[in-house]
C-alpha cells in the first residue's frame, strides 16, 4: 500500500495538503468499503457493526458546523470499530423528496430533480471534506428511481396484507380470502370478522343477528370487505386541507392558529378521500417492543405518549324512549365513576347528533356544529378555555341506576378519540366540572379519600383515586371499594349485563399517507371505471414520475374546491393505462416525505440489488446482531445517531414498516434500530439590533464586553445555529482556516455529545495548536521523522498504558471529549523529548486516528509503517502498568454535589473538567443545558454552571 510520500511544506503542519492527499487516497482506494456476503473479500469470521446517521435532506444552503456533530461522532466510532476488527457498515444517503425542493423549483422554474442533484453534489463534497469514512459506493437518494421502485414495492406489501388480531401480526391478504372461503372466518353485519358464527349474535352493538359467509357476498362486497382490512387503504377522513397550497397538511405542518406553517394560508378541517396506513393495528407492539431496544428513556416516553395507551371500558348508554334501541357507546378510563355520570357529551361531528336532536334544538345545534368545524383539535382541547356546548334535547339512560341523563354536544369532546362521545362525571373530571358549572348541571361525589368523606361537598373535581361512595343500586354495590377494585367489579358487571366491556384505547391514529404533490413517490395503484382499486403488478415497477413542465399544485381561494394533484396534469399516456380494453386511471397523489426514510437502512445493506429490496444474506449479515451474551439482539442497526426531533414520526413510521416486513417474512429482526443516541445541538451567539432584527454574527465587534454591529450596540443571545438567526458558520470556512482534523476535534471537545453547547470560533484555535504540537513532537522542522527505536522510560510507558485504557473506555462509550483530553495529556509528555520512542509513538497515532484521521495517516506513513492505519489493530494496554495514585474530586452542578470522581493524581485541569462533565449523572444533569462556566479547585472540586 506504499505510495509516494507527501513532502510538501516541511516547516510545519501542512494540514491543507495532508487532508487533500488522504481524502483522495481514501476515495481512490475505497478504504472504507463494507463487504457483504457473496462479495469478493468477504470474511465470515469477522463480526459486523452497523453505524448509521439519520440521513440529511439535501437543502440548497448546504451544511453549517452544527450539522456534522453527529456525523463526526459516528465516524470516530466507525473508525474505532474497524480497528477493533469489525466489518463496519457506515453508509450515507439523502432523503431527497419533499416540499422545499419542490418549492425552490417552483420559484426558480427548474425541475426539482436538477436542484436536488445539485444539492446532493454539494453536500457530498462538504461531507467528504470532513474526512468521513462512509462507504460512498452505497450512497442512495430516496429520489433515485431504482430506490423508489422498492418503496413502491413495500407499499404493495402493505396493500396486499391484513392484520390478523388472532395472531397479532400482518399476513398476506390472500390468506384472509382462504380463511373466509374455508369458513374459518365469517363477517358480521358490522363488517367485522368473527371466527364463530354465534359471536355475531352477541355483538355489543346489539343489532346483528347471525353472520354472512364469503360465498354470500357479491363481487363488490368482497372487494369492500378486503379493502377494509388492508394495511394500506383509502378512507374518507377529516384532514387539514389548505386550498391555497392545494394540498393536505400533516398536523405538524399547521400552526396553532390554524394556518399553514409554509406561507401562512388558512387551513380547513374537511373530510377527504385519502390513502391511509393502518399503523394503529401495531399500537400494542410498537409500545411493548420499546422494551427490546436500547434507546434514551425520554424518546421511549415520547413514543409511548404518542401511542397513548389507555386502559378502561366501553359503556353503552341506551337512548331514552328510542324504539330503534340506539345506543351511545362511550370510552372511559374511570368506569368506577359511572354512578356520577350526570350528563353525556357527543362530539359535534358525531353521527348520532342528527338523529337525536329534538326539533326545538335543531337551530342552535347546527350553529354550534358549524362553529366547531372551524377549530383545530388543539384549540378545542386548550386548557382554561371557557367551555361551550349546546343541549340536544335528548336523554339517555344511565345503565347502572336507570337515571335520565341529558345529552349535550360540546367541542371539548373530539370525534377522533375513543367513540367520540363521553359520559360526563363532573365530580371527578376537571373539564366536566367546568362544563357543569357553566351550564348548571348536577355534580355528584362518587369517589372520596375515605368512606367517611362520602358527603363532603366538591369545590372542584376530585380526580384522584380513593374509594367509591354513593355508588350502589339493585344488585350492584361499589361502595367502599378502592378505585382499582371498583373498576374491575363494574367492568365485570357491565360485561355480564351486556352493557359494556373492558377496552384498551390508543391515541395513535392511522397514518395519512397521501399528498397532493409532484415531488414524491407515485403510488403503484390504478383505479378502475367502477371505483375498483387495482395494484400495479410487481414486474411493472417502478411507476416513474412523469416528466412535466408545470408541476405546481394549483391552489384555490375556495375551501370547498376539490384537490387537484399536479399529476392530474401529466400526459394522458402516463395517466391512463389500458388493460384488456378497460381504461384504468393512475392514482394521482404521491407519498409523503416520510416514506423513503422508512426503510433506507435496509437498502444500505444491499443498495444496488435489482431483483430484491435487499438480499436476505446481506440483510442477515448486517441486521442480525449479537448482544454481549452472544444472543441476537432485537434491533439491526447497532448504533443510530440523530437529533431528538425525530423522536416520534420517523422513528415510529420506520418501526411500523419494519414490523410489517418482518411479519411477512422479508427480514429477520423485530426492530430496526437496536441502539439510538441523540446528539445535542450546536448553538451560536446571535445578535439583534435595536429593532430586534438579527444581524450578521460574523461582523460583530466586541469592546469591553459590549457588542457592536457597524458601530451600533447590539444585544447577544444564544440560539440554535442557522440561517434565520444569521449565525451559521460553514464547515468549509473552518476547514480552509484550520483543517478538518481540527474542526472534528473541536466539535467533539466542546462537551459531552448529548449536551447542547455554544460554538466559539476562538476556541477552535486551541485544538489546532494541539495538532501542531503533535506534528512538532513527531516531525523536525526540516521534515524528518523523530521516531526512534529506543525504548521509552518507565514514567512515559505508564502514562501510555493509562492513556490507552482511558481512551479505549471513553471512545467505547462515545465520550470523545475526555478521550481527546487523554491524548492531549499524553502528547504533553512528549514535548520535552528530542525523539519519540516508537513504542509510544505508534499507539498514540493509532489512538489519534479515529479522531483526527488525516494527520494520523500522514504520521503513520512517515514513521515507515507499511500498513493502512484505518485497518490497523487498536492498541492494547498492560494492566500491570496501570497501578497508580488516584485522588477523589467532588463534582457539582450549580453548586449541588452530583458525583465523586476518581482521577489520576497527575491529571491536569482540562482533563479533570472534561471527565467531570462526561460523568454519567453529571452528563444527565447537563442534558439540554448550556455550560456557562466551569470552576476548578485543584485536587478538590469541579463546579459546573449551566442553564
Ligand atoms: C368518564 C370519566 C370520569 C373520565 C373521570 C375521566 C375521569 P385518556 O386518559 O386520555 O384516555 N374522553 C373519552 N373520549 C374522549 C373524547 N373523544 N374527547 C374528549 N375526551 C374524551 O382519557 C380518557 C378519558 O377522557 C375518558 O374517561 C373520558 O372521560 C374522556 F372521573 O370518562 B372519562
Coordinates of C-alpha atoms in Angstrom, one line a residue, residues 348 363-375 409:
X348 CA -70.3 18.0 17.4
X363 CA -81.2 25.6 15.2
X364 CA -78.7 26.1 18.0
X365 CA -77.1 22.6 17.5
X366 CA -76.5 23.3 13.8
X367 CA -75.0 26.7 14.5
X368 CA -72.7 25.2 17.1
X369 CA -71.5 22.4 14.8
X370 CA -70.5 25.0 12.2
X371 CA -68.6 27.0 14.7
X372 CA -66.7 23.9 16.0
X373 CA -65.7 22.9 12.5
X374 CA -63.5 26.0 12.3
X375 CA -61.4 25.0 15.2
X409 CA -72.7 18.4 22.3

